[in-house]
Amino acid sequence: MIGNSGDAELNQGTHAPRDPVQVGVSLAEAEFDYNSPNYLDMIDRSLLSAGNNVRLKRVIEKAKRGEPVVLAFIGGSITHGAGAAPIHLQSYAYHTFKHFQKMFAPLDSNTVQLIKAGVGGTPSQLGVIRYERDVLRNGSVQPDIVVIEFAVNDADDETRGNCYESLVLKALASDNKPAVILLFSVFKNDWNLQDRLAPVGFHYDLPMVSMKDALVEQFRKTKHEGNVITKEQYFHDIYHPTNVGHRIMADALANLFQVTDRSPMNQEENELSRAPMIGNDYVNVQLMDRENGEQIARIEPGGFCHTDTELQMAEMDDHAYATPLFPNNWMYVPDDTAEHLGFKLYLRCSRLILIFKDSDSDIFGTAHIKVDGELVKQADPHEVNWTHCHAMLLISNQEAAEHVIDIEMAPGHEDKQFTILGFGYVE
């Protein structure tokens, strides 16, 4: 057990929050006891599975030797740090990074690096597209540990777990063989998607940490019966942890590190050649945006010739400043001089995901999306109604084919704006 160590979305468990989170510090933070026997027992219960420990033990030994180690985190708003203040120093990702550094790296060393890539209100359907850019940094970074946290975001994954398993396999398949850890956060109503997603982890024998397993049972108890923390102490709102909650999540991950360090190494590494549990159709998905689009496909932007600069932002890594997401976009602004109002994409692919901007501004309107001349989707930026990256599945076929995608403003919305942030495509 670990001792003195240092987005989410909900609407009856199905949809993203309607407003961006406001952060604050719980009054209980200063008085919370992180060393009581009941607390340590609660942390122990978070270990859903230690999994095959070969990869993680190799990373721990690497850190002990003083070699550089990269810890990466990808997920929704909880991974972003929502509910924590200040967000860049109190998120569970930052605390976990500091725990790992203190536990295994030489004193006064800077050999451990943090990559934090959480984006509020988004599922693994977007995460698998972002992985190359936001975690691998377009090939410039090779994480040694990848923590994946989408258990309260993936109700909106249209692929029903295919993108989640594809993301897990994409991370596992990296040449440097990183340790992949699945983290299951929980909502205030005790809900998450652990029942859908944990079988993926068991299938590949991965380490898994569950805040639901740690917290929910003790939430129902009185102090006399063994309650450690109340929901009011743990949750900043109905979605996100307080500073105390983020610290507890980090302690749960540190407990996994400690258990792994003290255990003998497994004889063999994870078996990754087995058939997928749900699907692996998005392992090779690639991001296409305005920066690289012309190298990949034929694009006629029409009226979508502007660039939107009012974008969803996220504090990445340990940065206090926020980074705009999908800055290389195509924005439609009404313009009578445009020769073609619609956006047209000619692309050979088997699967295609549109990423567009949600907004609460009345100047944004609904777009119609046609695939090969047939209207397949309507993209309404007010469905979520805050500035937010929205992933929408357009094509899902086993075989690749040439496709024509037309995006144009819906009738009656021609005088509104719309932003295409990018696409995720599988060749």
Short mmCIF file of C-alpha atoms in Angstrom, two decimals:
data_model
loop_
_atom_site.label_atom_id
_atom_site.label_comp_id
_atom_site.label_asym_id
_atom_site.label_seq_id
_atom_site.Cartn_x
_atom_site.Cartn_y
_atom_site.Cartn_z
CA MET A 1 0.00 0.00 0.00
CA ILE A 2 1.09 3.58 -0.54
CA GLY A 3 1.85 5.77 2.43
CA ASN A 4 2.75 9.45 2.71
CA SER A 5 2.92 10.30 -0.99
CA GLY A 6 2.99 13.48 -1.99
CA ASP A 7 -14.43 15.54 -17.76
CA ALA A 8 -15.72 14.47 -17.72
CA GLU A 9 -19.29 14.16 -18.74
CA LEU A 10 -22.64 13.40 -17.13
CA ASN A 11 -26.32 13.59 -17.88
CA GLN A 12 -27.75 10.43 -16.35
CA GLY A 13 -24.42 8.87 -17.32
CA THR A 14 -24.76 9.49 -21.03
CA HIS A 15 -23.72 12.94 -22.18
CA ALA A 16 -21.09 15.63 -21.75
CA PRO A 17 -21.50 18.48 -19.25
CA ARG A 18 -23.33 21.43 -20.68
CA ASP A 19 -20.93 24.03 -19.28
CA PRO A 20 -17.19 24.26 -18.82
CA VAL A 21 -16.09 23.47 -15.28
CA GLN A 22 -15.27 26.17 -12.77
CA VAL A 23 -12.46 25.26 -10.37
CA GLY A 24 -12.03 25.76 -6.67
CA VAL A 25 -10.31 24.34 -3.62
CA SER A 26 -12.20 22.18 -1.14
CA LEU A 27 -12.27 23.45 2.41
CA ALA A 28 -11.42 19.90 3.53
CA GLU A 29 -8.12 19.88 1.67
CA ALA A 30 -5.89 21.12 4.49
CA GLU A 31 -7.34 18.76 7.11
CA PHE A 32 -7.54 15.55 5.11
CA ASP A 33 -5.56 12.59 6.53
CA TYR A 34 -3.70 10.71 3.78
CA ASN A 35 -2.05 8.26 6.21
CA SER A 36 -4.88 6.72 8.21
CA PRO A 37 -5.28 2.91 8.04
CA ASN A 38 -8.73 3.30 6.48
CA TYR A 39 -7.31 5.61 3.81
CA LEU A 40 -4.56 3.15 2.94
CA ASP A 41 -7.11 0.32 2.75
CA MET A 42 -9.21 2.44 0.38
CA ILE A 43 -6.18 3.02 -1.82
CA ASP A 44 -5.50 -0.73 -1.85
CA ARG A 45 -9.03 -1.36 -3.13
CA SER A 46 -8.31 0.83 -6.15
CA LEU A 47 -5.99 -1.82 -7.62
CA LEU A 48 -8.37 -3.59 -9.98
CA SER A 49 -5.54 -5.60 -11.53
CA ALA A 50 -1.75 -5.50 -11.28
CA GLY A 51 -1.69 -7.08 -14.74
CA ASN A 52 1.43 -8.32 -16.46
CA ASN A 53 4.18 -6.31 -14.80
CA VAL A 54 7.09 -6.79 -17.23
CA ARG A 55 6.81 -3.44 -19.00
CA LEU A 56 6.14 -1.40 -15.86
CA LYS A 57 8.97 -3.03 -13.90
CA ARG A 58 11.34 -2.26 -16.77
CA VAL A 59 10.36 1.40 -16.58
CA ILE A 60 10.83 1.48 -12.81
CA GLU A 61 14.30 -0.06 -13.15
CA LYS A 62 15.11 2.44 -15.89
CA ALA A 63 14.17 5.30 -13.58
CA LYS A 64 16.25 3.87 -10.73
CA ARG A 65 19.28 3.84 -13.04
CA GLY A 66 18.83 7.56 -13.57
CA GLU A 67 17.80 7.20 -17.21
CA PRO A 68 15.15 9.51 -18.71
CA VAL A 69 11.56 8.33 -18.24
CA VAL A 70 8.42 9.86 -19.78
CA LEU A 71 5.02 9.54 -18.07
CA ALA A 72 2.11 10.31 -20.41
CA PHE A 73 -1.58 10.76 -19.61
CA ILE A 74 -4.44 10.94 -22.12
CA GLY A 75 -8.10 11.33 -21.27
CA GLY A 76 -10.92 13.79 -20.72
CA SER A 77 -11.39 16.74 -18.42
CA ILE A 78 -10.28 14.87 -15.29
CA THR A 79 -6.93 14.17 -16.94
CA HIS A 80 -6.86 17.81 -18.01
CA GLY A 81 -7.12 18.59 -14.29
CA ALA A 82 -10.65 20.02 -14.09
CA GLY A 83 -11.68 20.70 -10.51
CA ALA A 84 -8.07 21.18 -9.38
CA ALA A 85 -6.57 24.55 -8.51
CA PRO A 86 -4.10 25.47 -9.79
CA ILE A 87 -4.87 23.06 -12.59
CA HIS A 88 -1.27 22.55 -13.71
CA LEU A 89 0.09 21.69 -10.25
CA GLN A 90 -2.85 19.90 -8.57
CA SER A 91 -4.09 17.52 -11.27
CA TYR A 92 -3.83 13.79 -10.62
CA ALA A 93 -1.44 13.56 -13.58
CA TYR A 94 0.98 16.07 -12.06
CA HIS A 95 0.77 14.44 -8.61
CA THR A 96 1.42 11.01 -10.16
CA PHE A 97 4.43 12.36 -12.03
CA LYS A 98 5.82 13.78 -8.78
CA HIS A 99 5.10 10.51 -6.92
CA PHE A 100 6.96 8.47 -9.53
CA GLN A 101 9.88 10.89 -9.51
CA LYS A 102 10.14 10.76 -5.70
CA MET A 103 9.75 6.98 -5.54
CA PHE A 104 12.22 5.91 -8.21
CA ALA A 105 14.36 8.70 -9.70
CA PRO A 106 17.67 9.77 -8.14
CA LEU A 107 17.43 12.70 -5.75
CA ASP A 108 17.58 16.17 -7.29
CA SER A 109 17.36 14.72 -10.80
CA ASN A 110 15.19 15.92 -13.67
CA THR A 111 15.08 12.60 -15.46
CA VAL A 112 11.28 12.17 -15.32
CA GLN A 113 9.17 14.07 -17.86
CA LEU A 114 5.41 14.68 -17.80
CA ILE A 115 3.18 14.57 -20.88
CA LYS A 116 -0.40 15.52 -19.98
CA ALA A 117 -2.94 15.41 -22.82
CA GLY A 118 -6.40 15.64 -21.31
CA VAL A 119 -9.18 17.41 -23.23
CA GLY A 120 -12.50 18.11 -21.54
CA GLY A 121 -15.72 16.63 -22.85
CA THR A 122 -14.09 14.27 -25.35
CA PRO A 123 -14.13 10.46 -25.68
CA SER A 124 -11.50 8.00 -26.88
CA GLN A 125 -13.06 8.47 -30.34
CA LEU A 126 -11.14 11.76 -30.38
CA GLY A 127 -8.31 10.53 -28.15
CA VAL A 128 -7.16 7.91 -30.63
CA ILE A 129 -6.93 10.63 -33.31
CA ARG A 130 -5.02 12.98 -30.98
CA TYR A 131 -2.55 10.35 -29.74
CA GLU A 132 0.16 10.88 -32.35
CA ARG A 133 0.04 14.67 -32.00
CA ASP A 134 -0.67 15.21 -28.30
CA VAL A 135 1.15 12.26 -26.68
CA LEU A 136 3.87 11.24 -29.14
CA ARG A 137 4.30 14.87 -30.19
CA ASN A 138 4.44 13.79 -33.82
CA GLY A 139 7.17 11.25 -33.17
CA SER A 140 9.45 13.40 -31.02
CA VAL A 141 8.50 11.68 -27.73
CA GLN A 142 8.41 8.01 -26.75
CA PRO A 143 6.45 7.63 -23.49
CA ASP A 144 7.57 4.89 -21.10
CA ILE A 145 4.23 4.83 -19.27
CA VAL A 146 0.86 5.73 -20.82
CA VAL A 147 -2.15 6.20 -18.53
CA ILE A 148 -5.48 6.09 -20.41
CA GLU A 149 -8.51 7.64 -18.67
CA PHE A 150 -11.81 7.63 -20.60
CA ALA A 151 -14.14 5.70 -18.27
CA VAL A 152 -16.51 8.64 -17.76
CA ASN A 153 -16.20 10.05 -21.29
CA ASP A 154 -16.88 7.12 -23.56
CA ALA A 155 -20.67 7.01 -23.41
CA ASP A 156 -20.43 9.33 -26.41
CA ASP A 157 -18.04 7.02 -28.31
CA GLU A 158 -20.04 6.06 -31.41
CA THR A 159 -17.82 2.99 -31.93
CA ARG A 160 -18.85 1.51 -28.55
CA GLY A 161 -15.35 0.65 -27.42
CA ASN A 162 -13.64 0.04 -30.77
CA CYS A 163 -11.79 3.37 -30.55
CA TYR A 164 -10.89 2.70 -26.90
CA GLU A 165 -9.36 -0.70 -27.64
CA SER A 166 -7.69 0.76 -30.73
CA LEU A 167 -6.13 3.48 -28.56
CA VAL A 168 -4.88 0.88 -26.07
CA LEU A 169 -3.34 -1.17 -28.88
CA LYS A 170 -1.86 1.92 -30.55
CA ALA A 171 -0.07 2.78 -27.30
CA LEU A 172 1.05 -0.81 -26.67
CA ALA A 173 2.41 -1.17 -30.21
CA SER A 174 4.96 1.65 -29.90
CA ASP A 175 8.48 0.51 -30.69
CA ASN A 176 9.76 1.21 -27.18
CA LYS A 177 7.04 -1.02 -25.61
CA PRO A 178 5.59 1.36 -23.02
CA ALA A 179 3.66 0.22 -19.97
CA VAL A 180 -0.02 1.00 -20.54
CA ILE A 181 -2.23 1.57 -17.48
CA LEU A 182 -6.01 1.84 -17.64
CA LEU A 183 -7.51 4.29 -15.13
CA PHE A 184 -11.23 4.28 -14.36
CA SER A 185 -12.47 7.53 -12.80
CA VAL A 186 -16.04 7.83 -11.51
CA PHE A 187 -18.89 10.34 -11.39
CA LYS A 188 -20.67 11.60 -8.30
CA ASN A 189 -23.64 9.35 -9.14
CA ASP A 190 -21.27 6.32 -8.88
CA TRP A 191 -21.36 5.74 -12.66
CA ASN A 192 -18.61 4.90 -15.10
CA LEU A 193 -18.03 2.57 -18.06
CA GLN A 194 -15.74 0.17 -16.25
CA ASP A 195 -17.95 -2.82 -17.12
CA ARG A 196 -17.42 -2.10 -20.84
CA LEU A 197 -13.77 -1.05 -20.75
CA ALA A 198 -12.13 -3.19 -18.04
CA PRO A 199 -12.57 -6.40 -20.09
CA VAL A 200 -10.18 -4.85 -22.63
CA GLY A 201 -7.59 -4.54 -19.87
CA PHE A 202 -8.15 -8.10 -18.66
CA HIS A 203 -7.92 -9.31 -22.27
CA TYR A 204 -4.38 -7.91 -22.60
CA ASP A 205 -3.48 -8.40 -18.91
CA LEU A 206 -2.89 -4.70 -18.29
CA PRO A 207 -2.51 -2.89 -14.96
CA MET A 208 -5.81 -1.22 -14.03
CA VAL A 209 -6.75 1.25 -11.31
CA SER A 210 -10.39 1.91 -10.42
CA MET A 211 -11.60 4.89 -8.44
CA LYS A 212 -15.05 3.35 -8.49
CA ASP A 213 -13.78 0.26 -6.67
CA ALA A 214 -11.91 2.42 -4.17
CA LEU A 215 -14.62 4.96 -3.41
CA VAL A 216 -18.20 3.93 -4.01
CA GLU A 217 -18.65 1.37 -1.24
CA GLN A 218 -17.08 3.62 1.41
CA PHE A 219 -19.18 6.61 0.23
CA ARG A 220 -22.22 4.76 1.64
CA LYS A 221 -20.70 4.25 5.09
CA THR A 222 -20.65 6.46 8.16
CA LYS A 223 -17.36 7.43 9.79
CA HIS A 224 -18.02 4.79 12.43
CA GLU A 225 -18.50 2.16 9.71
CA GLY A 226 -15.27 3.08 7.95
CA ASN A 227 -16.05 6.05 5.70
CA VAL A 228 -12.84 7.76 4.62
CA ILE A 229 -14.07 10.59 2.41
CA THR A 230 -17.48 12.01 1.56
CA LYS A 231 -18.68 12.85 -1.90
CA GLU A 232 -18.62 16.51 -0.93
CA GLN A 233 -14.91 16.21 -0.09
CA TYR A 234 -13.99 14.17 -3.15
CA PHE A 235 -16.04 15.93 -5.86
CA HIS A 236 -15.76 19.56 -6.87
CA ASP A 237 -18.98 19.14 -8.88
CA ILE A 238 -20.92 16.19 -10.29
CA TYR A 239 -18.09 15.40 -12.70
CA HIS A 240 -14.65 16.34 -11.38
CA PRO A 241 -12.54 15.74 -8.26
CA THR A 242 -11.39 18.41 -5.86
CA ASN A 243 -7.70 18.84 -5.10
CA VAL A 244 -8.19 16.09 -2.52
CA GLY A 245 -9.84 13.87 -5.14
CA HIS A 246 -7.02 14.40 -7.63
CA ARG A 247 -4.48 13.56 -4.91
CA ILE A 248 -6.36 10.34 -4.12
CA MET A 249 -6.28 9.32 -7.79
CA ALA A 250 -2.52 9.90 -7.84
CA ASP A 251 -2.06 7.90 -4.64
CA ALA A 252 -3.96 5.02 -6.26
CA LEU A 253 -1.59 5.05 -9.24
CA ALA A 254 1.41 5.32 -6.90
CA ASN A 255 0.10 2.26 -5.08
CA LEU A 256 0.22 0.35 -8.38
CA PHE A 257 3.81 1.48 -8.87
CA GLN A 258 4.73 0.32 -5.36
CA VAL A 259 3.02 -3.06 -5.71
CA THR A 260 4.76 -3.59 -9.05
CA ASP A 261 8.14 -2.61 -7.67
CA ARG A 262 7.83 -5.10 -4.81
CA SER A 263 6.58 -7.99 -6.97
CA PRO A 264 8.75 -10.45 -8.92
CA MET A 265 8.81 -9.87 -12.65
CA ASN A 266 6.43 -12.00 -14.71
CA GLN A 267 8.08 -14.63 -16.87
CA GLU A 268 6.63 -13.39 -20.16
CA GLU A 269 5.45 -10.09 -21.57
CA ASN A 270 1.85 -9.25 -22.56
CA GLU A 271 0.40 -11.31 -25.39
CA LEU A 272 -0.76 -8.78 -27.97
CA SER A 273 -1.30 -11.01 -30.98
CA ARG A 274 -4.70 -12.30 -29.83
CA ALA A 275 -7.89 -11.22 -31.59
CA PRO A 276 -9.31 -7.92 -30.32
CA MET A 277 -11.98 -7.97 -27.63
CA ILE A 278 -14.17 -5.25 -29.20
CA GLY A 279 -12.27 -4.07 -32.26
CA ASN A 280 -9.00 -2.61 -33.53
CA ASP A 281 -10.29 -0.77 -36.59
CA TYR A 282 -8.86 2.62 -35.55
CA VAL A 283 -5.32 1.64 -34.54
CA ASN A 284 -3.96 3.28 -37.69
CA VAL A 285 -6.20 6.36 -37.66
CA GLN A 286 -4.42 9.55 -38.69
CA LEU A 287 -5.23 13.22 -38.15
CA MET A 288 -5.84 15.35 -41.21
CA ASP A 289 -6.23 19.11 -40.83
CA ARG A 290 -5.47 22.26 -42.76
CA GLU A 291 -1.73 21.84 -42.17
CA ASN A 292 -1.39 18.48 -43.92
CA GLY A 293 -4.69 18.08 -45.76
CA GLU A 294 -3.47 18.99 -49.23
CA GLN A 295 -0.77 16.29 -48.98
CA ILE A 296 -3.36 13.61 -48.22
CA ALA A 297 -6.51 14.45 -50.16
CA ARG A 298 -8.02 16.77 -52.71
CA ILE A 299 -9.79 19.58 -50.86
CA GLU A 300 -12.00 22.36 -52.17
CA PRO A 301 -12.65 24.56 -49.12
CA GLY A 302 -15.21 26.84 -50.76
CA GLY A 303 -16.58 29.18 -48.11
CA PHE A 304 -14.64 27.28 -45.43
CA CYS A 305 -11.57 29.33 -46.20
CA HIS A 306 -11.11 31.14 -42.89
CA THR A 307 -9.31 30.04 -39.71
CA ASP A 308 -11.07 29.96 -36.35
CA THR A 309 -8.93 31.21 -33.45
CA GLU A 310 -11.59 30.99 -30.69
CA LEU A 311 -10.98 27.35 -29.81
CA GLN A 312 -11.20 24.96 -26.91
CA MET A 313 -8.07 25.35 -24.79
CA ALA A 314 -6.20 22.97 -22.49
CA GLU A 315 -3.25 23.30 -20.13
CA MET A 316 -0.92 20.59 -21.41
CA ASP A 317 1.87 18.90 -19.44
CA ASP A 318 2.76 21.08 -16.41
CA HIS A 319 2.07 24.35 -18.20
CA ALA A 320 0.14 27.13 -16.50
CA TYR A 321 -0.85 28.49 -19.90
CA ALA A 322 -3.50 26.93 -22.15
CA THR A 323 -2.89 25.62 -25.66
CA PRO A 324 -5.53 26.02 -28.40
CA LEU A 325 -6.72 22.70 -29.80
CA PHE A 326 -6.94 22.10 -33.57
CA PRO A 327 -5.68 25.52 -34.69
CA ASN A 328 -5.24 24.33 -38.29
CA ASN A 329 -8.92 24.36 -39.13
CA TRP A 330 -11.34 25.36 -41.86
CA MET A 331 -13.96 27.94 -40.82
CA TYR A 332 -17.03 28.93 -42.78
CA VAL A 333 -17.92 32.61 -42.62
CA PRO A 334 -20.79 33.88 -44.81
CA ASP A 335 -19.30 35.59 -47.84
CA ASP A 336 -21.27 36.43 -50.98
CA THR A 337 -18.07 36.46 -53.03
CA ALA A 338 -17.23 32.79 -52.40
CA GLU A 339 -17.47 30.80 -55.61
CA HIS A 340 -18.46 27.61 -53.76
CA LEU A 341 -20.06 27.84 -50.35
CA GLY A 342 -19.63 24.15 -49.48
CA PHE A 343 -16.51 22.27 -48.37
CA LYS A 344 -15.64 19.29 -50.55
CA LEU A 345 -13.20 16.51 -49.64
CA TYR A 346 -12.06 13.75 -52.02
CA LEU A 347 -10.42 10.98 -49.98
CA ARG A 348 -9.73 7.26 -50.20
CA CYS A 349 -10.42 5.71 -46.81
CA SER A 350 -12.22 2.92 -44.98
CA ARG A 351 -13.20 4.97 -41.93
CA LEU A 352 -13.64 8.69 -41.42
CA ILE A 353 -14.37 10.82 -38.35
CA LEU A 354 -15.22 14.51 -38.61
CA ILE A 355 -14.03 16.81 -35.82
CA PHE A 356 -16.01 20.03 -35.59
CA LYS A 357 -16.37 22.85 -33.11
CA ASP A 358 -19.25 23.08 -30.68
CA SER A 359 -20.15 26.57 -29.52
CA ASP A 360 -22.63 28.41 -27.35
CA SER A 361 -22.55 31.41 -29.68
CA ASP A 362 -25.62 32.22 -31.77
CA ILE A 363 -23.40 33.06 -34.72
CA PHE A 364 -22.71 29.34 -35.24
CA GLY A 365 -25.16 27.20 -37.14
CA THR A 366 -25.83 23.64 -38.24
CA ALA A 367 -24.09 21.95 -41.16
CA HIS A 368 -25.19 19.04 -43.33
CA ILE A 369 -22.69 16.33 -44.22
CA LYS A 370 -23.10 14.25 -47.36
CA VAL A 371 -21.03 11.18 -48.21
CA ASP A 372 -21.05 10.28 -51.89
CA GLY A 373 -24.05 12.50 -52.45
CA GLU A 374 -26.15 11.09 -49.59
CA LEU A 375 -26.99 13.13 -46.49
CA VAL A 376 -25.60 11.08 -43.60
CA LYS A 377 -25.26 13.44 -40.63
CA GLN A 378 -26.30 16.83 -39.30
CA ALA A 379 -23.64 18.59 -37.23
CA ASP A 380 -25.25 20.86 -34.64
CA PRO A 381 -22.66 22.94 -32.72
CA HIS A 382 -25.25 23.67 -30.03
CA GLU A 383 -25.88 20.06 -29.07
CA VAL A 384 -23.24 20.37 -26.34
CA ASN A 385 -23.33 24.18 -26.36
CA TRP A 386 -19.86 25.16 -25.18
CA THR A 387 -16.61 25.66 -27.04
CA HIS A 388 -15.61 22.08 -27.46
CA CYS A 389 -14.14 19.53 -29.91
CA HIS A 390 -16.82 17.20 -31.24
CA ALA A 391 -16.00 13.90 -33.00
CA MET A 392 -18.62 12.47 -35.39
CA LEU A 393 -18.35 9.19 -37.29
CA LEU A 394 -19.07 9.55 -41.00
CA ILE A 395 -17.74 6.38 -42.66
CA SER A 396 -17.16 2.92 -41.18
CA ASN A 397 -16.34 0.24 -43.76
CA GLN A 398 -14.05 -2.78 -43.81
CA GLU A 399 -12.64 -1.93 -47.24
CA ALA A 400 -11.13 1.36 -48.41
CA ALA A 401 -12.78 3.20 -51.28
CA GLU A 402 -12.81 6.61 -52.92
CA HIS A 403 -15.30 8.94 -51.23
CA VAL A 404 -16.57 12.46 -51.72
CA ILE A 405 -17.58 14.34 -48.57
CA ASP A 406 -19.63 17.53 -48.89
CA ILE A 407 -20.13 19.83 -45.91
CA GLU A 408 -22.48 22.77 -46.34
CA MET A 409 -24.63 24.92 -44.11
CA ALA A 410 -28.10 23.56 -43.47
CA PRO A 411 -31.06 25.38 -45.07
CA GLY A 412 -31.77 28.50 -43.04
CA HIS A 413 -28.25 28.51 -41.55
CA GLU A 414 -26.41 29.97 -44.54
CA ASP A 415 -25.78 33.20 -42.62
CA LYS A 416 -24.20 31.31 -39.68
CA GLN A 417 -20.62 30.15 -39.09
CA PHE A 418 -19.23 26.62 -38.77
CA THR A 419 -15.72 25.28 -38.06
CA ILE A 420 -14.27 22.00 -39.33
CA LEU A 421 -11.42 21.29 -36.89
CA GLY A 422 -10.09 18.30 -38.77
CA PHE A 423 -10.66 14.65 -39.66
CA GLY A 424 -9.48 11.28 -38.43
CA TYR A 425 -9.14 8.79 -41.28
CA VAL A 426 -8.11 5.19 -41.75
CA GLU A 427 -6.66 4.39 -45.16
#
